[in-house]
Coordinates of C-alpha atoms in Angstrom, one line a residue:
M93 CA 63.6 63.7 -1.5
K94 CA 61.7 63.4 1.7
F95 CA 61.0 59.7 0.9
F96 CA 64.7 58.9 1.0
K97 CA 65.4 60.8 4.3
D98 CA 63.9 58.0 6.5
S99 CA 65.1 55.1 4.4
K100 CA 64.9 52.6 7.3
K101 CA 61.2 53.3 8.0
N102 CA 60.4 53.3 4.3
L103 CA 62.1 49.9 3.9
I104 CA 59.9 48.4 6.6
Y105 CA 56.8 49.7 4.7
I106 CA 58.0 48.2 1.4
L107 CA 58.7 44.8 3.0
A108 CA 55.3 44.7 4.7
I109 CA 53.5 45.4 1.4
L110 CA 55.5 42.7 -0.4
L111 CA 54.7 40.1 2.3
L112 CA 51.0 40.9 2.1
L113 CA 51.1 40.6 -1.7
A114 CA 53.0 37.2 -1.5
G115 CA 50.4 35.9 1.0
F116 CA 47.5 36.9 -1.3
I117 CA 49.2 35.1 -4.3
A118 CA 49.8 32.0 -2.2
W119 CA 46.2 31.9 -1.0
T120 CA 44.9 32.3 -4.5
L121 CA 47.2 29.8 -6.3
F122 CA 47.9 27.1 -3.7
I123 CA 46.0 27.0 -0.4
K124 CA 42.4 27.6 -1.6
P125 CA 42.4 25.0 -4.5
I126 CA 43.6 22.1 -2.3
G127 CA 40.7 22.3 0.0
F128 CA 41.5 24.7 2.9
S129 CA 37.8 25.7 2.8
K130 CA 36.5 22.0 3.0
P131 CA 34.5 22.6 6.1
D132 CA 32.2 24.9 4.0
M133 CA 32.1 22.5 1.0
N134 CA 28.7 22.2 -0.6
M135 CA 28.2 19.0 -2.6
T136 CA 25.4 19.3 -5.1
A137 CA 23.3 16.6 -6.8
V138 CA 21.4 17.8 -9.9
K139 CA 17.7 17.1 -10.0
A140 CA 16.1 15.6 -13.1
E141 CA 13.7 18.3 -14.4
K142 CA 10.5 16.2 -14.8
M143 CA 11.2 13.6 -12.2
A144 CA 8.1 12.9 -10.1
L145 CA 9.4 9.7 -8.4
S146 CA 8.8 8.6 -4.9
Q147 CA 11.7 9.6 -2.6
A148 CA 12.4 10.2 1.0
D149 CA 10.4 13.1 2.3
G150 CA 12.8 15.9 3.3
S151 CA 16.5 16.2 2.9
D152 CA 17.6 13.9 5.7
D153 CA 17.1 10.5 3.9
D154 CA 20.3 8.5 4.4
K155 CA 19.8 6.9 0.9
N156 CA 20.0 10.2 -0.8
S157 CA 22.5 12.2 1.2
I158 CA 26.1 13.2 0.9
G159 CA 28.8 12.1 3.4
K160 CA 30.5 15.0 5.1
S161 CA 33.6 12.9 5.3
A162 CA 34.8 9.4 6.1
S163 CA 34.4 10.1 9.8
G164 CA 31.0 11.8 9.5
D165 CA 32.1 15.0 11.3
A166 CA 31.3 18.4 9.8
K167 CA 34.8 19.5 10.4
D168 CA 36.5 16.5 8.9
G169 CA 37.8 18.5 5.9
E170 CA 39.9 20.5 8.3
K171 CA 40.9 17.6 10.4
S172 CA 41.9 15.3 7.6
D173 CA 45.2 17.0 7.1
K174 CA 46.1 16.0 10.7
K175 CA 45.3 12.3 10.3
S176 CA 48.2 9.8 10.5
D177 CA 49.2 7.4 7.8
K178 CA 47.5 4.6 9.8
E179 CA 44.2 6.5 9.7
G180 CA 44.6 7.1 6.0
K181 CA 44.9 3.3 5.4
K182 CA 41.7 2.7 7.3
E183 CA 39.9 5.2 5.1
Q184 CA 41.2 3.4 2.0
E185 CA 39.8 0.1 3.4
K186 CA 36.4 1.9 3.9
D187 CA 36.5 2.9 0.3
K188 CA 36.8 -0.8 -0.7
K189 CA 33.9 -1.9 1.5
Q190 CA 31.7 1.1 0.7
D191 CA 30.9 1.6 4.4
E192 CA 31.1 5.4 4.7
K193 CA 28.4 7.0 6.7
P194 CA 26.3 9.5 4.8
N195 CA 25.7 13.1 5.7
N196 CA 22.2 14.3 5.9
S197 CA 22.4 17.4 3.7
I198 CA 22.1 17.8 -0.1
S199 CA 21.4 20.7 -2.4
V200 CA 19.4 20.0 -5.5
E201 CA 19.0 21.9 -8.8
K202 CA 17.2 21.2 -12.0
G203 CA 18.7 19.0 -14.7
K204 CA 17.9 16.3 -17.3
G205 CA 19.2 12.9 -17.8
G206 CA 18.5 9.1 -17.9
L207 CA 15.7 9.2 -15.4
D208 CA 14.0 12.2 -17.0
G209 CA 10.3 11.6 -17.5
I210 CA 10.1 8.4 -15.5
T211 CA 7.3 8.9 -13.0
N212 CA 5.5 6.8 -10.4
S213 CA 3.4 9.4 -8.7
D214 CA 0.6 7.1 -7.5
R215 CA 2.6 4.7 -5.3
A216 CA 1.3 4.3 -1.9
T217 CA 3.7 2.2 0.1
D218 CA 7.3 2.7 1.2
K219 CA 8.4 -0.9 0.3
E220 CA 7.3 -0.8 -3.3
G221 CA 10.3 1.5 -3.8
N222 CA 12.6 3.3 -1.4
G223 CA 11.4 6.1 0.7
N224 CA 8.2 8.0 1.5
I225 CA 6.0 10.0 -0.8
G226 CA 7.1 13.7 -0.8
K227 CA 8.0 16.6 -3.0
S228 CA 11.6 17.2 -3.9
T229 CA 13.2 20.3 -2.4
I230 CA 14.7 22.4 -5.2
I231 CA 17.4 24.8 -4.1
P232 CA 18.8 26.9 -6.9
Q233 CA 22.6 26.7 -6.9
K234 CA 25.0 29.5 -8.0
N235 CA 28.4 28.7 -9.4
D236 CA 30.3 29.9 -6.3
G237 CA 33.5 28.1 -7.2
K238 CA 33.1 25.4 -4.6
L239 CA 33.5 21.7 -5.3
K240 CA 30.2 20.0 -6.4
I241 CA 29.1 16.6 -7.6
M242 CA 27.0 17.1 -10.8
T243 CA 24.6 14.3 -11.6
D244 CA 21.1 13.5 -12.8
L245 CA 20.7 10.4 -10.6
R246 CA 17.7 10.3 -8.3
N247 CA 16.1 7.7 -5.9
A248 CA 13.7 6.0 -8.3
D249 CA 11.2 3.2 -8.9
V250 CA 11.7 2.1 -12.5
T251 CA 9.8 -0.6 -14.4
D252 CA 11.1 -2.9 -17.1
N253 CA 9.4 -1.1 -19.9
Q254 CA 10.9 2.3 -19.1
L255 CA 14.5 1.3 -19.9
K256 CA 16.1 -0.4 -22.9
N257 CA 17.7 -3.7 -22.0
N258 CA 17.5 -2.5 -18.4
D259 CA 20.4 -0.1 -19.0
L260 CA 20.3 3.2 -17.2
K261 CA 22.3 6.0 -18.7
F262 CA 23.3 8.9 -16.5
Y263 CA 25.9 11.6 -16.0
A264 CA 28.2 12.2 -13.0
Y265 CA 31.2 14.5 -12.8
L266 CA 32.9 17.0 -10.5
E267 CA 32.7 20.8 -11.0
N268 CA 35.4 23.1 -9.6
A269 CA 37.7 20.2 -8.7
S270 CA 41.3 20.9 -7.8
K271 CA 44.3 18.8 -8.7
G272 CA 44.3 15.4 -7.1
T273 CA 40.5 15.2 -6.7
S274 CA 38.6 12.4 -8.5
L275 CA 35.2 10.8 -8.7
R276 CA 34.5 7.1 -8.7
V277 CA 31.1 5.5 -9.5
R278 CA 30.1 2.1 -8.1
I279 CA 27.0 0.0 -8.3
R280 CA 25.8 -2.6 -5.9
N281 CA 23.0 -5.1 -6.5
S282 CA 22.2 -8.8 -6.2
T283 CA 24.8 -9.7 -8.9
T284 CA 27.8 -7.7 -7.7
G285 CA 28.2 -8.8 -4.1
D286 CA 28.6 -6.6 -1.0
N287 CA 31.5 -4.6 -2.3
G288 CA 29.8 -3.6 -5.6
K289 CA 31.4 -3.0 -9.0
T290 CA 33.1 0.1 -10.4
L291 CA 31.4 1.6 -13.4
K292 CA 33.6 2.9 -16.3
G293 CA 32.6 6.1 -18.2
D294 CA 34.1 8.8 -20.3
G295 CA 34.6 11.1 -17.4
K296 CA 31.0 12.3 -17.5
N297 CA 28.6 9.8 -19.0
F298 CA 28.0 6.3 -17.5
K299 CA 25.8 3.3 -18.1
A300 CA 24.6 0.9 -15.4
H301 CA 22.9 -2.4 -16.1
L302 CA 20.1 -2.8 -13.6
V303 CA 18.7 -6.0 -12.2
R304 CA 15.4 -6.6 -10.5
G305 CA 15.2 -5.2 -7.0
E306 CA 17.5 -2.6 -5.4
N307 CA 20.4 -1.1 -7.4
I308 CA 22.5 1.2 -5.3
I309 CA 24.7 3.6 -7.2
T310 CA 27.3 5.5 -5.1
L311 CA 29.4 8.5 -6.2
I312 CA 32.6 8.7 -4.2
V313 CA 34.9 11.8 -4.0
K314 CA 38.6 11.2 -3.3
E315 CA 41.0 14.0 -2.5
K316 CA 44.7 13.2 -2.3
G317 CA 43.8 9.5 -2.2
K318 CA 41.3 9.8 0.7
I319 CA 37.6 9.6 0.6
T320 CA 36.0 12.9 1.7
H321 CA 32.5 12.8 0.4
H322 CA 30.0 10.4 -1.2
V323 CA 26.3 10.2 -2.2
S324 CA 24.2 7.2 -2.9
F325 CA 21.0 6.7 -4.9
V326 CA 18.7 3.7 -4.9
I327 CA 17.1 2.6 -8.2
N328 CA 14.5 -0.1 -7.7
L329 CA 13.8 -2.0 -10.9
M330 CA 10.4 -3.7 -10.9
A331 CA 8.0 -5.4 -13.3
K332 CA 5.5 -3.2 -15.0
K333 CA 2.3 -3.1 -13.0
A334 CA -1.3 -3.3 -14.1
D335 CA -3.3 -0.1 -14.6
E336 CA -6.8 0.9 -15.8
K337 CA -5.9 0.3 -19.4
N338 CA -4.2 -3.1 -18.6
P339 CA -6.1 -4.4 -15.5
T340 CA -4.1 -7.6 -15.4
I341 CA -0.5 -8.4 -16.2
G342 CA 1.2 -11.8 -16.1
K343 CA 0.3 -15.4 -16.4
H344 CA -1.1 -15.6 -12.8
P345 CA -2.5 -12.2 -11.8
P346 CA -3.5 -11.8 -8.1
T347 CA -7.2 -11.9 -7.1
I348 CA -8.4 -8.8 -5.3
K349 CA -11.3 -9.2 -2.8
A350 CA -13.1 -6.4 -1.0
W351 CA -15.6 -6.2 1.9
V352 CA -17.6 -3.4 3.5
D353 CA -17.8 -4.6 7.1
G354 CA -18.6 -8.3 6.5
D355 CA -20.4 -7.9 3.2
A356 CA -18.5 -8.9 0.1
V357 CA -18.3 -6.2 -2.6
E358 CA -19.9 -7.5 -5.8
G359 CA -18.8 -5.6 -8.8
T360 CA -17.2 -2.2 -8.5
K361 CA -19.9 0.0 -7.0
I362 CA -20.1 0.7 -3.2
V363 CA -22.8 2.8 -1.4
T364 CA -22.4 4.0 2.2
S365 CA -23.8 6.6 4.6
N366 CA -20.9 6.1 7.0
R367 CA -18.4 9.0 6.6
N368 CA -15.9 7.1 8.7
F369 CA -15.7 4.6 5.9
T370 CA -13.6 1.4 6.1
L371 CA -12.9 -0.8 3.1
I372 CA -11.4 -4.3 3.8
L373 CA -9.1 -5.6 1.1
Q374 CA -7.3 -8.9 0.5
A375 CA -5.1 -9.8 -2.4
L376 CA -4.4 -13.5 -3.1
T377 CA -1.8 -15.1 -5.3
Y378 CA -3.0 -17.8 -7.7
K379 CA -1.9 -20.4 -5.1
G380 CA -4.2 -18.8 -2.6
K381 CA -1.6 -17.1 -0.5
S382 CA -2.4 -13.7 1.0
L383 CA -0.1 -10.9 -0.2
P384 CA 1.4 -8.5 2.4
Y385 CA 0.1 -5.0 2.6
D386 CA 3.3 -3.6 1.0
N387 CA 2.3 -5.5 -2.2
I388 CA -0.9 -3.6 -2.4
R389 CA -1.3 0.1 -3.5
V390 CA -4.5 1.9 -2.7
T391 CA -5.5 5.4 -3.7
F392 CA -8.5 7.5 -2.8
D393 CA -9.5 10.2 -5.3
G394 CA -6.0 10.0 -6.7
R395 CA -4.1 10.3 -3.4
A396 CA -2.3 7.5 -1.6
A397 CA -4.2 5.9 1.2
D398 CA -2.9 5.8 4.7
P399 CA -1.3 2.5 5.8
P400 CA -3.9 -0.1 6.7
T401 CA -4.5 -2.1 9.9
G402 CA -5.3 -5.8 10.1
N403 CA -3.4 -8.9 9.1
G404 CA -4.0 -10.6 5.7
R405 CA -7.3 -8.8 5.3
Y406 CA -6.4 -5.1 5.6
E407 CA -8.6 -2.3 6.7
Y408 CA -8.3 1.0 4.8
S409 CA -10.0 3.9 6.5
F410 CA -11.3 7.0 4.7
F411 CA -13.0 10.1 6.2
L412 CA -15.6 11.3 3.7
E413 CA -16.1 15.0 3.8
N414 CA -19.5 16.6 3.4
P415 CA -20.6 16.7 -0.3
K416 CA -19.7 20.0 -2.0
V417 CA -23.0 20.0 -3.9
G418 CA -26.2 18.2 -2.8
D419 CA -26.5 15.3 -0.3
S420 CA -24.3 12.8 -2.1
E421 CA -20.9 12.6 -3.7
H422 CA -18.9 10.0 -5.7
H423 CA -15.3 9.0 -4.8
T424 CA -12.9 6.8 -6.6
I425 CA -10.8 4.1 -4.9
T426 CA -8.1 2.2 -6.9
V427 CA -6.3 -1.0 -5.8
T428 CA -3.2 -2.4 -7.4
A429 CA -1.8 -5.7 -6.2
W430 CA 1.3 -7.6 -7.3
D431 CA 3.5 -10.5 -6.5
D432 CA 7.2 -11.2 -6.8
E433 CA 6.8 -13.0 -10.1
G434 CA 5.7 -10.0 -12.3
N435 CA 2.0 -10.7 -11.9
S436 CA -0.3 -7.7 -11.0
T437 CA -4.0 -6.7 -11.0
F438 CA -5.7 -3.4 -11.0
K439 CA -9.2 -2.7 -9.7
K440 CA -11.2 0.5 -9.6
Y441 CA -14.2 1.1 -7.2
D442 CA -16.8 3.8 -7.4
L443 CA -17.9 4.9 -3.9
L444 CA -21.1 6.8 -3.4
Y445 CA -21.4 8.6 -0.1
N446 CA -24.9 9.7 1.0
F447 CA -24.6 12.4 3.6
V448 CA -26.0 11.7 7.1
D449 CA -25.5 14.2 9.9
S450 CA -23.6 13.3 13.1
G451 CA -25.7 11.5 15.6
D452 CA -28.4 10.5 13.1
V453 CA -29.1 6.8 12.5
I454 CA -27.3 5.2 9.5
G455 CA -28.5 1.6 10.0
K456 CA -28.5 -1.2 12.5
C457 CA -26.4 -4.1 13.8
Y458 CA -26.8 -7.2 15.9
V459 CA -24.5 -8.3 18.8
T460 CA -23.7 -11.8 20.0
I461 CA -21.5 -13.0 22.9
D462 CA -19.5 -16.3 22.3
A463 CA -17.5 -18.2 24.9
T464 CA -17.1 -21.5 23.1
T465 CA -13.4 -21.7 23.9
I466 CA -14.2 -22.3 27.5
G467 CA -17.1 -24.7 26.8
L468 CA -19.9 -22.2 27.4
G469 CA -21.1 -21.7 23.8
I470 CA -23.3 -18.6 23.1
L471 CA -23.9 -16.4 26.1
G472 CA -26.2 -13.9 24.4
D473 CA -27.7 -13.6 21.0
G474 CA -30.2 -11.4 19.1
F475 CA -29.6 -7.9 20.5
E476 CA -30.3 -5.2 17.9
Y477 CA -28.7 -1.8 18.0
E478 CA -29.2 1.4 15.9
V479 CA -25.9 2.5 14.5
K480 CA -25.4 6.3 14.5
Q481 CA -23.1 8.5 12.5
D482 CA -19.7 9.0 14.2
E483 CA -20.4 6.3 16.8
P484 CA -17.8 3.6 16.9
A485 CA -18.5 -0.1 17.6
S486 CA -17.7 0.3 21.3
Y487 CA -21.2 1.9 21.7
A488 CA -23.0 -1.2 20.4
I489 CA -20.8 -3.6 22.4
L490 CA -21.5 -1.8 25.7
A491 CA -25.2 -1.6 25.0
A492 CA -25.3 -5.3 24.2
L493 CA -23.5 -6.3 27.4
D494 CA -25.9 -4.2 29.4
Y495 CA -28.9 -5.8 27.6
Y496 CA -27.6 -9.3 28.4
G497 CA -27.1 -8.4 32.1
F498 CA -23.3 -8.4 32.0
K499 CA -21.0 -5.7 33.5
A500 CA -18.2 -4.6 31.3
D501 CA -14.7 -4.2 32.8
Y502 CA -12.9 -1.8 30.4
S503 CA -10.3 0.9 30.1
G504 CA -10.5 4.1 28.1
T505 CA -13.8 5.6 27.0
K506 CA -16.4 4.7 24.4
D507 CA -14.9 7.3 22.1
A508 CA -11.1 6.7 22.6
G509 CA -8.8 4.0 23.8
F510 CA -11.6 1.6 24.6
Y511 CA -10.3 -1.8 25.6
L512 CA -12.6 -4.6 27.0
K513 CA -10.7 -6.4 29.8
G514 CA -13.6 -8.8 30.6
I515 CA -17.2 -9.2 31.6
R516 CA -18.7 -10.0 35.0
A517 CA -22.0 -11.5 36.2
G518 CA -23.1 -13.8 39.0
G519 CA -22.4 -17.4 37.9
I520 CA -21.5 -16.4 34.3
A521 CA -18.6 -18.9 34.1
E522 CA -20.3 -21.7 36.0
G523 CA -19.7 -25.0 34.2
A524 CA -16.8 -23.7 32.1
S525 CA -14.5 -26.3 30.7
V526 CA -11.9 -25.8 28.0
P527 CA -12.3 -28.5 25.2
S528 CA -9.6 -31.1 25.5
N529 CA -8.3 -30.6 21.9
L530 CA -8.0 -26.8 22.4
A531 CA -6.3 -27.3 25.8
A532 CA -3.7 -29.4 24.2
K533 CA -2.9 -26.7 21.6
V534 CA -2.7 -23.9 24.3
V535 CA -0.3 -26.0 26.4
E536 CA 1.8 -26.9 23.4
D537 CA 1.9 -23.2 22.5
G538 CA 3.4 -22.4 25.9
L539 CA 0.6 -20.1 26.9
S540 CA -0.8 -22.0 29.9
N541 CA -0.8 -25.4 31.7
Y542 CA -3.6 -27.8 32.3
T543 CA -4.0 -26.7 36.0
K544 CA -4.6 -23.1 35.1
L545 CA -6.9 -24.0 32.2
A546 CA -9.1 -26.0 34.6
T547 CA -9.3 -23.2 37.2
V548 CA -12.7 -21.5 36.8
V549 CA -13.6 -18.1 38.4
R550 CA -17.4 -18.5 38.6
D551 CA -18.4 -14.8 38.3
S552 CA -16.2 -13.4 35.6
I553 CA -14.5 -14.1 32.2
L554 CA -11.4 -11.8 32.1
Q555 CA -8.2 -11.4 30.1
F556 CA -5.3 -13.7 31.3
Q557 CA -7.7 -15.7 33.4
Y558 CA -7.1 -19.0 31.7
S559 CA -3.9 -18.3 29.7
S560 CA -1.4 -15.6 28.9
G561 CA -3.1 -15.3 25.5
S562 CA -6.7 -15.0 26.7
G563 CA -9.0 -12.0 26.2
W564 CA -12.0 -10.7 24.2
M565 CA -11.9 -10.1 20.5
Y566 CA -14.6 -8.9 18.1
T567 CA -15.5 -9.9 14.5
I568 CA -17.7 -8.3 11.9
D569 CA -20.1 -10.7 10.3
G570 CA -17.7 -13.5 11.1
V571 CA -15.4 -12.5 8.3
N572 CA -12.9 -10.0 9.7
Y573 CA -11.3 -9.5 13.1
P574 CA -10.4 -5.8 12.9
G575 CA -6.9 -4.8 13.6
K576 CA -8.0 -1.7 15.5
G577 CA -9.8 -1.1 18.8
M578 CA -13.5 -1.0 19.2
S579 CA -13.5 2.8 19.6
Q580 CA -11.7 3.1 16.3
Y581 CA -14.0 1.0 14.2
F582 CA -17.1 2.6 12.7
L583 CA -19.9 0.4 11.5
N584 CA -21.6 1.0 8.1
G585 CA -25.0 0.0 9.6
R586 CA -25.7 -2.6 6.9
N587 CA -27.4 -5.0 9.3
N588 CA -24.0 -6.1 10.5
H589 CA -23.5 -8.9 13.0
I590 CA -20.9 -8.1 15.6
T591 CA -19.7 -11.2 17.6
L592 CA -17.7 -10.7 20.8
R593 CA -15.6 -13.8 21.3
F594 CA -13.3 -15.1 24.1
T595 CA -9.9 -16.4 23.0
L596 CA -7.3 -18.4 24.8
G597 CA -4.5 -18.0 22.2
Y598 CA -4.4 -14.5 20.8
G599 CA -7.2 -15.4 18.3
K600 CA -5.4 -18.6 17.0
D601 CA -8.3 -20.6 18.4
L602 CA -10.7 -18.4 16.4
G603 CA -9.0 -19.1 13.0
L604 CA -6.4 -16.4 13.0
V605 CA -2.7 -16.8 12.1
V606 CA -0.7 -14.9 14.6
T607 CA 3.1 -14.4 14.6
D608 CA 3.4 -11.6 17.1
P609 CA 4.0 -12.3 19.9
P610 CA 6.1 -15.2 18.7
T611 CA 5.2 -18.5 20.2
K612 CA 5.6 -22.1 19.2
L613 CA 2.4 -22.2 17.1
S614 CA 1.2 -19.5 14.7
S615 CA -2.1 -21.2 14.2
Y616 CA -4.2 -23.9 16.0
C617 CA -5.6 -25.1 12.6
G618 CA -9.1 -25.1 13.9
I619 CA -11.8 -22.8 15.2
W620 CA -13.8 -23.1 18.4
I621 CA -16.8 -20.9 17.8
N622 CA -20.6 -20.8 17.9
G623 CA -20.7 -23.8 20.3
G624 CA -18.7 -26.2 18.1
Y625 CA -15.3 -27.1 16.6
E626 CA -14.2 -27.1 13.0
P627 CA -10.8 -28.3 11.9
R628 CA -8.9 -26.1 9.5
H629 CA -5.6 -27.7 8.7
T630 CA -3.4 -26.9 5.7
F631 CA -2.5 -30.4 4.6
G632 CA 0.1 -31.2 2.0
D633 CA -0.1 -34.1 -0.5
W634 CA -0.6 -37.7 0.6
K635 CA 2.6 -39.7 0.9
I636 CA 3.0 -43.4 1.2
V637 CA 4.8 -44.4 4.4
K638 CA 4.1 -48.1 4.1
N639 CA 3.6 -49.8 0.8
P640 CA 0.7 -52.3 0.6
T641 CA 1.4 -55.9 -0.2
C642 CA -0.8 -58.8 -1.2
D643 CA -0.8 -59.9 2.5
A644 CA -0.9 -56.5 4.4
E645 CA -2.5 -53.1 4.0
G646 CA -0.4 -50.0 3.4
I647 CA -0.5 -46.6 5.0
E648 CA -0.2 -43.1 3.6
E649 CA -0.2 -39.8 5.5
R650 CA -0.3 -36.1 5.0
V651 CA 1.1 -33.4 7.3
C652 CA -0.3 -30.0 8.2
S653 CA 2.3 -27.4 7.1
V654 CA 1.2 -25.1 9.9
C655 CA 0.9 -27.2 13.1
G656 CA 2.5 -30.5 12.0
E657 CA -0.5 -32.6 12.7
K658 CA -0.7 -35.8 10.7
E659 CA -3.6 -37.5 9.0
T660 CA -3.4 -41.1 7.9
K661 CA -5.4 -43.5 5.8
V662 CA -5.2 -47.2 4.9
I663 CA -4.2 -48.4 1.5
P664 CA -6.0 -51.6 0.6
K665 CA -4.1 -54.9 0.2
L666 CA -3.0 -55.7 -3.3
E667 CA -4.6 -58.5 -5.2
H668 CA -2.5 -61.6 -6.2
K669 CA -1.8 -62.0 -9.8
W670 CA -1.3 -65.8 -10.3
E671 CA 0.5 -67.4 -13.1
E672 CA 1.2 -71.2 -13.7
V673 CA 4.8 -72.1 -13.3
S674 CA 4.7 -75.9 -13.2
R675 CA 2.3 -78.8 -13.5
K676 CA 2.1 -82.6 -12.8
E677 CA -0.7 -84.5 -14.2
P678 CA -2.5 -87.0 -11.9
T679 CA -2.5 -90.7 -12.5
A680 CA -4.9 -93.5 -11.5
T681 CA -2.9 -94.0 -8.3
E682 CA -1.2 -90.6 -7.6
D683 CA -2.4 -87.0 -7.2
G684 CA -1.1 -84.3 -9.6
Y685 CA -0.8 -80.6 -9.0
I686 CA -0.5 -77.1 -10.6
E687 CA 2.0 -74.7 -9.2
Y688 CA 1.2 -71.0 -9.2
K689 CA 3.3 -68.0 -8.4
C690 CA 2.1 -64.4 -7.8
K691 CA 3.6 -61.9 -10.2
V692 CA 3.2 -59.2 -7.6
C693 CA 4.7 -60.6 -4.4
G694 CA 6.3 -63.9 -5.5
T695 CA 4.1 -66.0 -3.2
T696 CA 3.5 -69.5 -4.5
R697 CA 0.5 -71.8 -4.1
R698 CA -0.3 -75.3 -5.3
E699 CA -3.6 -76.6 -6.6
V700 CA -4.0 -80.4 -6.2
L701 CA -5.3 -82.5 -9.1
P702 CA -6.9 -85.6 -7.5
K703 CA -5.7 -89.0 -8.7
G704 CA -7.9 -90.8 -11.1
T705 CA -8.9 -87.5 -12.8
N706 CA -7.8 -86.3 -16.2
P707 CA -8.1 -82.5 -16.3

């Protein structure tokens, strides 16, 4: 009865309880499912269980990340309800163009699918596929009721033999999706154009026909007609590459060449006492063209090698740890090279390291100083130096300059950052004169003018002295100009010959092809070394520019594909081919004749038959 005594107060309590109950029901049935909690949405891509493919290291690879929203803001889910109709139309246009910016967060959990079991764990360069080498981050995901993209797609390098008819089967669907939420799947490759193509599936399972090169598959989430999230995966379809069981693949497999310092590696066995070991590699197509470094994969004891230095001939550096047992240890180096036509070659080297302690002698080298580019030829030759463990080439260079009586002008130290700016000595450059054919190349290349090239500083040979591309470079056994500084290159002590050479054109006058910095010429098509000049043009086929006739010689020429220089030669005159076209017999009182006409040029001639004769 007490309850009814204060009916007004009790009515307020009842109404409050009913309002709370109604709010809870509305939250559960309406507000939460349509995305009120979008700022906390966690989009998940399912990881293939056995996938060991190369992918971007870490979770911030923009090729394997989910867009927070069409605007890229973490709070876009909350802001999207406030957008105008005009902004909504803009987002729909973005959907067509596939231009959404990706977010840098993705959760991954185990799964199996079309890429399950496809591996490429030994790849060593980013450009063979998409991304760096790295282990996938596995984050177990609970079913927390939030919207997720479920898929078995991954960034992947796939070869032709791993798929049937180059068709990739995969699944992609939404979990915990509310009404009005949908998933679209699009593929973009060289056959679809920039906008890509929509893939049709059964709501879960899809099939994508891949083509050679990059195939970008994008999963797009739309809520109430607006794009809110997306994730893209890059599947790179490549030709099957050579391996140890199949060392060559294709009609024209590349040729792999190797050097230790300047000595060519014959066979597959290498012996060294230099623990700062450098292997120089070059891969050539069947047409003799050098393959870029991202078409070469190198491993050392099963692990990917660090990116090389150099240009065309690439230097791969390996630090050899002390042997675990005894004073020597074997290591394995593998090299795989491929072109863009499906040809590839595999080579395996056995490297034997014989331990030598730091500071102990591992061999010797010889040092020569060459200034042929300014007409001085060889300035010093025959210096011998003992190469010690852990001593870079800068030690031998400085010792040689001191031996020849030259003062080195350099920055850095012998052990780090060493850069030789020039050399000095009384009268060292006296009589210097740039060869005329080289001067023409340097001027044409825009690196100097004839006045500057003719200006001689008697007591020094320094960088930038004759041209903006002048300075000192070094070569090992005349084969390789290392792509690293002298304090970073460690000699193997195999009686190597180091030559310090002065250049006027970034090394183009020494036989190098240089594209950085960009100038008019990438090569001078000749070398000015060792006191002389040797042309090295890359000529095309001979072409006739003037046809020969029976009365005049012809001319044919060929053009260097690098510098444009022309070479001509004379085509001998053609021989007449006469045939009789008319005749008049002589008489006793009148000459006769025979008329001839050349079948080649049409010229005519007449042979007289004297009178009184009867031929």
